[in-house]
Structures are given as structure tokens and as C-alpha cells.
Short mmCIF file of C-alpha atoms and ligand atoms in Angstrom, two decimals:
data_model
loop_
_atom_site.label_atom_id
_atom_site.label_comp_id
_atom_site.label_asym_id
_atom_site.label_seq_id
_atom_site.Cartn_x
_atom_site.Cartn_y
_atom_site.Cartn_z
CA MET A 865 17.08 85.36 9.76
CA THR A 866 15.86 86.03 13.51
CA ALA A 867 12.59 85.45 15.05
CA ALA A 868 11.48 89.02 14.10
CA ASP A 869 11.12 87.70 10.43
CA PHE A 870 8.42 85.17 11.31
CA PRO A 871 6.86 86.59 14.49
CA SER A 872 5.25 83.91 16.74
CA GLN A 873 3.89 82.20 13.58
CA PRO A 874 6.20 79.51 13.24
CA GLN A 875 5.64 78.24 16.81
CA GLN A 876 2.02 78.26 16.33
CA GLN A 877 1.67 76.66 12.86
CA TYR A 878 4.28 73.94 14.31
CA ASP A 879 2.36 73.39 17.43
CA ALA A 880 -0.98 72.98 15.22
CA PHE A 881 1.02 70.42 13.11
CA LYS A 882 2.09 68.63 16.28
CA GLN A 883 -1.94 68.03 17.24
CA LEU A 884 -2.38 65.98 14.04
CA GLY A 885 -0.58 63.21 16.18
CA LEU A 886 1.33 61.88 13.07
CA LYS A 887 3.29 58.89 13.42
CA LEU A 888 5.36 58.17 10.40
CA ASP A 889 8.72 56.58 9.79
CA MET A 890 10.47 58.20 6.78
CA SER A 891 13.93 57.01 7.89
CA ARG A 892 14.64 54.77 4.80
CA GLY A 893 13.89 54.71 1.20
CA LYS A 894 11.58 51.87 1.02
CA PRO A 895 9.21 51.04 -1.75
CA ALA A 896 5.73 51.44 -0.74
CA PRO A 897 3.21 48.26 -0.76
CA GLU A 898 1.67 49.47 -4.00
CA GLN A 899 4.87 49.36 -5.52
CA LEU A 900 5.61 45.90 -4.29
CA ASP A 901 2.28 44.54 -5.39
CA LEU A 902 3.51 45.32 -9.14
CA SER A 903 5.69 42.25 -8.98
CA ASN A 904 3.03 40.05 -7.13
CA GLU A 905 3.38 37.71 -10.29
CA LEU A 906 6.58 36.51 -8.70
CA MET A 907 4.45 34.29 -6.44
CA SER A 908 3.39 32.35 -9.23
CA ALA A 909 6.04 33.16 -12.03
CA ILE A 910 7.38 29.74 -12.45
CA ALA A 911 5.95 26.05 -12.54
CA GLY A 912 9.20 24.32 -12.61
CA TYR A 913 12.69 24.36 -11.09
CA LYS A 914 14.86 23.85 -13.90
CA SER A 915 17.14 26.40 -15.69
CA ALA A 916 17.29 26.61 -19.78
CA ASP A 917 20.26 24.42 -19.61
CA GLY A 918 18.41 21.70 -17.56
CA THR A 919 20.22 22.18 -14.21
CA ASP A 920 18.26 21.58 -11.18
CA LEU A 921 17.91 24.72 -9.22
CA ARG A 922 16.51 23.58 -6.00
CA ASN A 923 20.08 22.23 -5.49
CA TYR A 924 23.57 23.56 -4.46
CA GLY A 925 25.69 25.16 -7.07
CA GLY A 926 25.71 27.90 -9.48
CA THR A 927 27.83 30.36 -7.21
CA ILE A 928 27.90 32.86 -10.05
CA GLY A 929 24.28 33.04 -11.03
CA ILE A 930 21.93 30.89 -13.67
CA PRO A 931 22.89 31.76 -17.23
CA GLU A 932 19.69 33.49 -18.20
CA ALA A 933 19.86 35.58 -15.08
CA ARG A 934 23.38 36.74 -15.90
CA ALA A 935 22.19 37.29 -19.56
CA LEU A 936 19.44 39.35 -18.42
CA PHE A 937 21.68 41.71 -16.19
CA GLY A 938 24.05 41.63 -18.95
CA GLN A 939 21.56 43.39 -21.22
CA LEU A 940 20.45 45.68 -18.46
CA LEU A 941 23.79 46.71 -17.55
CA ASP A 942 25.06 46.62 -21.00
CA VAL A 943 28.16 44.21 -20.48
CA PRO A 944 28.54 40.77 -21.46
CA ALA A 945 26.77 38.06 -19.65
CA ALA A 946 30.27 36.58 -18.93
CA GLN A 947 31.41 39.62 -17.06
CA VAL A 948 28.28 39.55 -14.66
CA VAL A 949 27.61 37.48 -11.41
CA VAL A 950 24.32 37.28 -10.12
CA ASP A 951 23.74 36.59 -6.30
CA SER A 952 21.05 36.75 -3.67
CA SER A 953 18.97 39.48 -2.88
CA ALA A 954 21.26 42.46 -1.69
CA SER A 955 23.80 44.35 -3.85
CA LEU A 956 24.98 45.88 -0.43
CA SER A 957 26.21 42.49 0.43
CA LEU A 958 28.43 42.39 -2.46
CA MET A 959 29.76 45.53 -2.18
CA HIS A 960 30.66 44.65 1.62
CA ASP A 961 32.26 41.16 0.47
CA VAL A 962 34.39 42.91 -2.39
CA ILE A 963 35.72 45.11 0.11
CA VAL A 964 36.38 42.24 2.84
CA TYR A 965 38.02 40.13 0.11
CA ALA A 966 40.14 42.98 -0.92
CA LEU A 967 41.24 43.59 2.80
CA LEU A 968 42.06 39.84 3.43
CA ASN A 969 43.26 38.64 0.05
CA GLY A 970 44.08 41.76 -1.97
CA VAL A 971 42.50 42.50 -5.41
CA PRO A 972 43.85 40.54 -8.31
CA GLY A 973 48.06 40.58 -8.35
CA HIS A 974 48.18 42.82 -5.34
CA ALA A 975 49.02 42.57 -1.46
CA PRO A 976 46.07 42.41 0.72
CA TRP A 977 44.99 46.04 1.56
CA VAL A 978 45.32 44.98 5.22
CA SER A 979 48.91 44.76 4.90
CA GLN A 980 48.95 48.19 3.35
CA GLN A 981 47.56 50.21 6.41
CA PRO A 982 46.20 52.81 6.68
CA ILE A 983 43.61 52.50 3.90
CA SER A 984 41.34 55.31 2.92
CA PHE A 985 38.36 55.65 0.39
CA LEU A 986 36.84 58.69 -1.30
CA CYS A 987 33.56 59.49 -0.54
CA PRO A 988 31.52 61.99 -2.47
CA VAL A 989 29.09 63.78 0.02
CA PRO A 990 26.23 63.97 0.73
CA GLY A 991 26.27 60.01 0.05
CA TYR A 992 24.68 56.76 0.96
CA ASP A 993 25.11 56.20 4.88
CA ARG A 994 25.45 52.53 4.31
CA HIS A 995 28.36 52.73 1.98
CA PHE A 996 29.96 54.95 5.08
CA SER A 997 28.91 52.18 7.68
CA ILE A 998 30.98 49.53 5.74
CA CYS A 999 34.02 51.71 5.34
CA GLU A 1000 33.81 52.38 9.35
CA ALA A 1001 33.09 49.00 10.26
CA ARG A 1002 35.96 47.65 8.24
CA GLY A 1003 38.47 50.26 9.31
CA ILE A 1004 38.59 52.07 6.24
CA LYS A 1005 39.41 55.78 6.55
CA MET A 1006 37.15 58.11 4.92
CA ILE A 1007 37.55 61.51 2.87
CA ASN A 1008 34.86 63.72 1.89
CA ILE A 1009 34.70 64.91 -1.61
CA PRO A 1010 32.29 67.41 -2.41
CA MET A 1011 29.70 66.80 -4.75
CA THR A 1012 28.96 69.30 -8.02
CA GLU A 1013 25.80 68.98 -10.32
CA ALA A 1014 27.88 66.83 -12.60
CA GLY A 1015 29.33 64.22 -10.04
CA PRO A 1016 32.43 64.45 -7.43
CA ASP A 1017 34.74 67.18 -7.79
CA MET A 1018 36.86 65.67 -10.14
CA ASP A 1019 39.94 68.23 -9.65
CA LEU A 1020 39.97 67.26 -6.11
CA VAL A 1021 39.63 63.51 -6.69
CA GLU A 1022 42.47 63.48 -9.50
CA LYS A 1023 44.84 65.31 -7.00
CA LEU A 1024 44.32 63.34 -3.98
CA VAL A 1025 44.36 59.85 -5.85
CA ALA A 1026 47.51 60.94 -7.47
CA ALA A 1027 49.37 61.99 -4.43
CA ASP A 1028 48.33 59.28 -1.91
CA ALA A 1029 48.60 55.56 -2.26
CA SER A 1030 46.46 54.67 0.73
CA ILE A 1031 43.40 55.79 -1.27
CA LYS A 1032 42.43 52.48 -2.38
CA GLY A 1033 38.90 53.06 -3.41
CA MET A 1034 36.08 55.34 -4.02
CA TRP A 1035 32.20 55.08 -3.76
CA CYS A 1036 30.26 56.17 -6.72
CA VAL A 1037 26.42 56.31 -7.12
CA PRO A 1038 26.74 57.47 -10.75
CA LYS A 1039 22.93 58.16 -11.20
CA TYR A 1040 20.52 59.78 -9.54
CA SER A 1041 22.73 59.57 -6.25
CA ASN A 1042 21.61 58.99 -2.78
CA PRO A 1043 20.49 61.59 -1.43
CA GLY A 1044 21.43 64.39 -3.99
CA GLY A 1045 19.90 62.89 -7.25
CA VAL A 1046 23.20 63.89 -9.12
CA VAL A 1047 24.03 62.39 -12.44
CA TYR A 1048 27.66 61.83 -13.34
CA SER A 1049 28.50 63.65 -16.47
CA ASP A 1050 30.48 61.72 -19.29
CA GLU A 1051 33.31 63.87 -18.76
CA VAL A 1052 33.54 62.67 -14.83
CA VAL A 1053 33.13 59.28 -16.14
CA ALA A 1054 36.13 59.52 -18.53
CA ARG A 1055 38.05 61.21 -15.91
CA LEU A 1056 37.35 58.50 -13.12
CA ALA A 1057 38.33 55.64 -15.62
CA ALA A 1058 41.55 57.35 -16.82
CA MET A 1059 42.77 59.19 -13.85
CA LYS A 1060 46.32 58.24 -12.29
CA THR A 1061 46.36 56.73 -9.21
CA ALA A 1062 49.39 56.42 -6.89
CA ALA A 1063 47.54 53.05 -5.60
CA PRO A 1064 47.98 50.34 -8.29
CA ASP A 1065 45.39 48.46 -6.77
CA PHE A 1066 42.72 51.32 -6.52
CA ARG A 1067 38.97 50.43 -7.15
CA LEU A 1068 35.75 52.24 -7.90
CA LEU A 1069 32.88 50.85 -6.27
CA TRP A 1070 30.17 51.81 -8.82
CA ASP A 1071 26.79 51.44 -7.12
CA ASP A 1072 24.65 51.61 -9.98
CA ALA A 1073 21.38 51.46 -7.74
CA TYR A 1074 19.06 53.70 -9.32
CA ARG A 1075 19.95 52.89 -12.94
CA PHE A 1076 16.39 52.32 -14.13
CA HIS A 1077 14.57 54.47 -11.62
CA HIS A 1078 13.36 57.40 -13.49
CA LEU A 1079 11.14 60.17 -12.05
CA GLY A 1080 11.04 62.40 -15.06
CA GLU A 1081 9.82 62.09 -18.65
CA GLU A 1082 13.31 61.74 -19.71
CA LYS A 1083 15.31 58.32 -19.35
CA VAL A 1084 18.82 59.75 -18.41
CA ALA A 1085 21.67 57.59 -19.47
CA ILE A 1086 25.17 57.61 -18.56
CA ALA A 1087 28.38 56.58 -19.89
CA GLY A 1088 29.42 52.75 -19.18
CA ILE A 1089 32.01 52.84 -16.55
CA LEU A 1090 33.55 49.29 -17.41
CA ASP A 1091 34.09 50.41 -21.37
CA ALA A 1092 35.47 53.56 -20.20
CA CYS A 1093 38.24 51.87 -17.85
CA ALA A 1094 38.89 49.56 -20.55
CA LYS A 1095 39.35 52.08 -23.09
CA ALA A 1096 41.68 54.01 -20.77
CA GLY A 1097 44.05 50.95 -20.09
CA ASN A 1098 42.29 50.40 -16.44
CA PRO A 1099 40.25 47.44 -17.33
CA ASP A 1100 40.35 46.11 -13.36
CA ARG A 1101 39.33 49.46 -11.95
CA ALA A 1102 35.50 49.16 -11.61
CA PHE A 1103 33.20 46.96 -9.78
CA VAL A 1104 29.59 47.57 -10.70
CA PHE A 1105 26.74 46.62 -8.67
CA ALA A 1106 22.89 46.70 -9.07
CA SER A 1107 19.81 44.90 -7.72
CA THR A 1108 16.18 44.35 -8.30
CA SER A 1109 15.64 45.60 -4.68
CA LYS A 1110 13.42 48.80 -6.15
CA ILE A 1111 12.32 47.00 -9.34
CA SER A 1112 10.76 43.91 -7.79
CA TRP A 1113 10.58 43.30 -3.94
CA ALA A 1114 13.43 45.03 -1.85
CA GLY A 1115 13.78 42.32 0.47
CA SER A 1116 13.64 39.31 -1.92
CA GLY A 1117 15.07 40.61 -5.37
CA ILE A 1118 18.30 39.69 -6.96
CA ALA A 1119 21.67 41.38 -7.16
CA ALA A 1120 24.23 41.77 -9.50
CA LEU A 1121 27.98 42.59 -9.86
CA ALA A 1122 29.93 43.42 -13.26
CA ALA A 1123 33.41 43.54 -13.74
CA SER A 1124 36.42 42.80 -15.81
CA PRO A 1125 37.24 38.98 -16.69
CA ALA A 1126 40.02 39.10 -14.02
CA ASN A 1127 37.89 40.68 -11.34
CA ILE A 1128 35.14 38.05 -12.05
CA ALA A 1129 37.52 35.47 -11.64
CA TRP A 1130 39.03 36.61 -8.54
CA TRP A 1131 35.27 37.28 -7.21
CA THR A 1132 34.50 33.75 -8.05
CA ALA A 1133 37.45 32.42 -6.22
CA ASN A 1134 36.77 34.36 -3.17
CA SER A 1135 32.73 33.69 -3.12
CA GLY A 1136 33.29 30.19 -3.63
CA VAL A 1137 34.40 30.08 -0.18
CA ARG A 1138 31.57 31.67 1.42
CA SER A 1139 28.45 30.13 -0.25
CA ILE A 1140 27.78 26.91 -2.33
CA GLY A 1141 25.29 29.02 -4.32
CA PRO A 1142 22.61 31.54 -4.24
CA ASP A 1143 18.72 31.18 -4.37
CA LYS A 1144 18.62 30.18 -7.68
CA ILE A 1145 14.74 29.68 -7.77
CA ASN A 1146 14.50 33.34 -7.02
CA GLN A 1147 16.53 34.16 -10.03
CA LEU A 1148 14.54 31.83 -12.21
CA ARG A 1149 11.32 33.64 -11.37
CA HIS A 1150 12.87 37.19 -11.47
CA VAL A 1151 13.98 36.03 -15.35
CA ALA A 1152 10.30 34.98 -15.84
CA LEU A 1153 8.86 38.19 -14.51
CA LEU A 1154 11.46 40.70 -15.89
CA GLN A 1155 12.20 38.90 -18.87
CA ASN A 1156 14.01 41.73 -20.90
CA PRO A 1157 15.04 45.45 -20.69
CA ALA A 1158 11.65 46.67 -22.46
CA LYS A 1159 9.57 44.68 -19.83
CA VAL A 1160 11.94 46.08 -16.96
CA GLU A 1161 11.25 49.65 -18.49
CA ALA A 1162 7.60 49.20 -18.45
CA LEU A 1163 7.67 48.07 -14.80
CA MET A 1164 9.85 51.03 -13.92
CA GLU A 1165 7.26 53.18 -15.63
CA ARG A 1166 4.50 51.78 -13.35
CA HIS A 1167 6.77 52.42 -10.39
CA ARG A 1168 7.36 55.92 -11.74
CA GLN A 1169 3.75 56.87 -11.86
CA LEU A 1170 3.17 55.71 -8.11
CA LEU A 1171 6.28 57.71 -6.81
CA LYS A 1172 6.15 61.21 -8.94
CA PRO A 1173 3.12 62.15 -7.17
CA LYS A 1174 4.63 61.72 -3.96
CA PHE A 1175 8.00 63.53 -5.08
CA ASP A 1176 5.82 66.45 -6.42
CA ALA A 1177 3.85 66.79 -3.23
CA VAL A 1178 6.97 67.12 -1.25
CA LEU A 1179 8.07 69.76 -3.76
CA ALA A 1180 4.93 71.65 -3.47
CA GLN A 1181 5.00 71.81 0.13
CA PHE A 1182 8.42 72.96 0.10
CA ASP A 1183 7.89 75.52 -2.62
CA ALA A 1184 5.05 76.91 -0.57
CA LEU A 1185 6.50 76.98 2.88
CA LEU A 1186 10.09 77.05 2.31
CA GLY A 1187 10.40 79.21 -1.03
CA GLN A 1188 11.10 82.49 0.66
CA MET A 1189 13.64 81.16 3.16
CA PRO A 1190 17.32 82.42 2.65
CA GLY A 1191 19.98 79.61 2.82
CA VAL A 1192 17.18 76.93 2.42
CA SER A 1193 17.25 74.83 -0.97
CA TRP A 1194 16.26 71.26 -2.08
CA THR A 1195 16.93 69.02 -5.00
CA ARG A 1196 14.46 68.40 -7.76
CA PRO A 1197 15.61 64.88 -8.68
CA GLN A 1198 15.22 63.37 -12.10
CA GLY A 1199 15.18 59.84 -10.43
CA GLY A 1200 16.17 57.79 -7.68
CA TYR A 1201 14.36 57.85 -4.22
CA PHE A 1202 15.21 60.87 -2.25
CA ILE A 1203 15.27 64.68 -2.20
CA ASP A 1204 18.02 66.44 -0.22
CA LEU A 1205 16.97 69.40 1.88
CA VAL A 1206 19.55 71.89 2.41
CA THR A 1207 19.17 74.14 5.54
CA PRO A 1208 21.03 77.00 6.79
CA PRO A 1209 24.31 75.94 8.61
CA GLY A 1210 23.52 74.20 11.92
CA MET A 1211 19.88 73.84 11.55
CA ALA A 1212 19.74 70.28 10.16
CA LYS A 1213 19.95 68.35 13.40
CA ARG A 1214 17.52 70.70 15.29
CA THR A 1215 15.04 70.27 12.20
CA VAL A 1216 15.16 66.45 12.28
CA ALA A 1217 14.24 66.60 16.16
CA LEU A 1218 11.57 68.59 15.79
CA ALA A 1219 10.26 66.74 13.03
CA LYS A 1220 10.70 63.76 15.17
CA GLU A 1221 8.95 65.64 18.21
CA ALA A 1222 5.86 66.22 15.50
CA GLY A 1223 5.65 62.44 14.90
CA ILE A 1224 8.02 62.26 11.82
CA THR A 1225 10.92 60.13 11.97
CA LEU A 1226 13.54 61.08 9.36
CA THR A 1227 17.16 59.77 8.59
CA PRO A 1228 19.54 61.33 11.37
CA ALA A 1229 21.05 64.54 10.14
CA GLY A 1230 24.63 63.75 9.20
CA ALA A 1231 23.82 60.19 8.25
CA ALA A 1232 24.74 61.29 4.51
CA PHE A 1233 28.18 61.86 5.48
CA PRO A 1234 31.15 59.78 6.77
CA TYR A 1235 31.16 59.03 10.72
CA GLY A 1236 27.57 60.71 10.61
CA LYS A 1237 29.22 64.24 10.73
CA ASP A 1238 27.90 66.72 8.42
CA PRO A 1239 30.43 69.67 8.90
CA GLN A 1240 27.84 72.22 8.16
CA ASP A 1241 25.03 70.23 9.49
CA SER A 1242 22.84 71.23 6.70
CA HIS A 1243 21.68 68.26 4.85
CA ILE A 1244 18.48 66.29 5.53
CA ARG A 1245 17.56 63.33 3.42
CA ILE A 1246 13.78 63.07 2.54
CA ALA A 1247 12.64 59.70 1.60
CA PRO A 1248 9.09 60.38 -0.27
CA SER A 1249 8.45 56.66 -1.39
CA PHE A 1250 6.90 54.77 1.51
CA PRO A 1251 4.23 56.87 3.02
CA SER A 1252 0.86 57.43 1.21
CA LEU A 1253 0.22 60.60 -0.75
CA ASP A 1254 -1.74 62.03 1.92
CA GLU A 1255 0.77 61.06 4.68
CA ILE A 1256 3.82 62.38 2.59
CA THR A 1257 1.95 65.58 1.85
CA LYS A 1258 1.41 66.15 5.55
CA ALA A 1259 4.93 64.98 6.50
CA ALA A 1260 6.47 67.42 4.01
CA GLN A 1261 4.25 70.33 5.74
CA GLY A 1262 5.59 69.06 9.36
CA ILE A 1263 9.45 68.97 8.09
CA ALA A 1264 8.90 72.80 6.39
CA LEU A 1265 7.43 73.82 9.66
CA SER A 1266 10.00 72.13 11.69
CA LEU A 1267 12.67 73.78 9.65
CA ARG A 1268 11.00 77.29 9.83
CA LEU A 1269 10.67 76.82 13.69
CA ALA A 1270 14.58 75.80 13.85
CA VAL A 1271 15.57 78.88 11.81
CA ALA A 1272 13.34 81.09 13.99
CA ALA A 1273 14.35 80.08 17.15
N1 PLP B 745 23.06 51.34 -2.93
C1 PLP B 745 22.34 52.62 -2.73
C2 PLP B 745 22.83 53.89 -3.30
C3 PLP B 745 21.07 52.55 -2.05
O1 PLP B 745 20.34 54.02 -1.88
C4 PLP B 745 20.56 51.60 -1.53
C5 PLP B 745 19.16 51.40 -0.93
O2 PLP B 745 18.65 52.32 -0.60
C6 PLP B 745 21.18 50.31 -1.88
C7 PLP B 745 22.42 50.34 -2.56
C8 PLP B 745 20.73 48.97 -1.55
O3 PLP B 745 20.71 47.87 -2.57
P1 PLP B 745 20.30 46.57 -2.27
O4 PLP B 745 18.89 46.48 -1.56
O5 PLP B 745 20.82 45.88 -3.38
O6 PLP B 745 21.21 45.95 -1.04
#
């Protein structure tokens, strides 16, 4: 496409948009204030400070979480409560700690990963930037795995893990992935659980961050990874992570880890060194608020009602302004927090820079790839959740006009 295809129009449209003087930060997928308001009952959800078994939750202790919070997450994740740990607010911290414990002490029955350098992880792309930051900060080499509509390219994954014992792990966001909205098929889950790995201490880091976060009418369900691993004879392969960050409050929620009994025992031994116990009062008030899977589902429906119009507004603007552009596409996610806007090769960085000039801060182009390097420079993560409906509509226009200008230039 050349400038002649959009004679002077893109520049004029972009300049006009810039005049609006928009100031919008869309760099992260944060819940909007109205979404946080849905859980304001947390402020008054409990009158007491004792758990069902009479424990005084104001004190130290309870490293693996209070029994009722473990039971709730057990129901939500469809695993026995005994295989669940509930911790403080961020599941990302749990992922980080699993990796650090594995590096320093090794996973059950195996030598520390640091003693087996080099260590590498498979990273389906585009993916979650903070997963990649953990690997980069902890010296783990990352290998890009292309994503298909049904999950990671399994032929490639199986080939690599079978041949290379330095591959110790793989990041997976199995449902409504960040940023592509991909849902892993049952076949992909089964293959991940059963594949032969050269490394006997290989682990799947199964980040179920968007398990309850539907945007469409259908509540998409996926196969349980812990069951699949157990059935395939690899019971210790997966660590599952979840949190209430985008169910209740992103900064004051509770996070959970689910795994095999051996992995839970390993986690407990390691995490007992780093803490004398999490915020159990927060766990208690979350149990009072969320209560059971039906309650969680009802709360998530209210989130959906706030989020869906914002996603629809972005999609409508993209349809209108980018619909005819060769090489441009975007995802229409059935859940999660993001839209992946795919530009012609070499256009993502320029588009993000133009959007910034027009007052819209986006996640840096490349962030969805290990080392911040999108080999095609063609993915832009759009996070519609935080701005108001009016702001997000304008922002989508601005992003589209920025892309049109980048392509025309
Ligand atoms: N995992 C994914 C895939 C995410 O997109 C996010 C937040 O955007 C998180 C984890 C963060 O989870 P938490 O708030 O529980 O640390």
C-alpha cells in the first residue's frame, strides 16, 4: 500500500484527531472503577476475624491459606481443596516464586535448575509480557512458539521438548490468552499433558488468569490440565495459577496455586521460608463476598455487562476504519481483557508512536514477545477495560487513524 491509496486523507484525519487533546493511558489491562465498585461489599463483608475452624486470622500462620478459601478455589478450579494453596493478592508472585524455587532448589526429586544451565522456557507468542519479564530477570532463555487458533503450535512444541533437556518449562494462558484471546483445544491440553520431554523436571506454568472472564454469551470451558497430566502419567507436570484480581479488586484480591500433592508439599516447604502467612482476613472477606461458583459467575456477568460494550466499541471503530486495509486484522475475543491488533509487518512501533503523539499511551509494540522483540513488528495489544465507553471509542479511532497514517507514510 502506498500513500496514493489514501491521498492526504490519513494525515488530515490524524491531525484532526490530535486536536482533540486526548490523554489516555491504555498500557495495561486494568479493571475500570465501575468494575471495582462491584466488589465494594468487601469493605464490610465480615464482622469477625475467625475462620470456620475457630482460628484467629489476625495472627501469623496459615501459610497455605484458610480452609474455606482453599475450598472455594478448589470448587472454582475443579480440583480437590487439598491441592490448592491460597496466598496474598498476586498470582504473578506465585509464578515468580515457583520459578525461583525451581532454580534454587529444584522441583521435587530433581537438581536445582541453576545447576543445569542453560535453562530455557517455551513462550507461545504473542503472550503476556510479565511472564517474559520473569524469565529475562531470572536468566531463563526464551523460545518463541507461534500461536494457532487452538493454542500453541503443538507439533513444534513436541519436537522441541523431546529433543532439548534445557527446556524446563512453558508458559500457558490456556483460556482467552493475553493478548490473542486464544482458547486451548482439548487436544492441545491432552498433548501438553502427555508429550515426552527430554527434561524429567519439565513444568507447565498454567496461568488461568481469565478462567471466568467471558465476553460472549457462551461460557467457554477447557479441559482440566491437572487431571490430564495425572491421566497421562505426568502428575507433577503442571502448576495452575489463578486470582481474583479481575473478579474483585486487582490490587487487593487473593491468588491461588493448584498442583499435585507432591508439588503442593514442595511449595509449602519453600514458601514457609519466605513468609509466616498471608493476609488471611482478606481471604475471609473474599470467601464472604464470593461464596461459591454460582456467585462468582453472577459477579462475572456484571463485569461482562460493563466490558462488552467497550470491546464492541473498539471492534466497531476498527471495522469502520481498518476494514478495507490489506494486512490488517484483529481478534474478536470471546473473553479476557485484550484485542490483538495485527498490522502489516514493520508498522506496529510506528503506529504506537503516532498514537502516543495523539495522546493515547499503548503497551509498547513488541511487549507481547520475549525480550520485547516482535520479529514482524506487527502486534499491538489493545486494552479496552479501563477507559470510559466514550474514551475508548475515541481511542480506538485514534489508534486506527495512527495505523492508517503509518501505512500511508
Ligand atoms: N496473568 C495474565 C495472563 C495476566 O494478563 C495478568 C494481568 O494482566 C496476570 C496474570 C496478573 O495476575 P495477578 O494480578 O493475579 O498477579
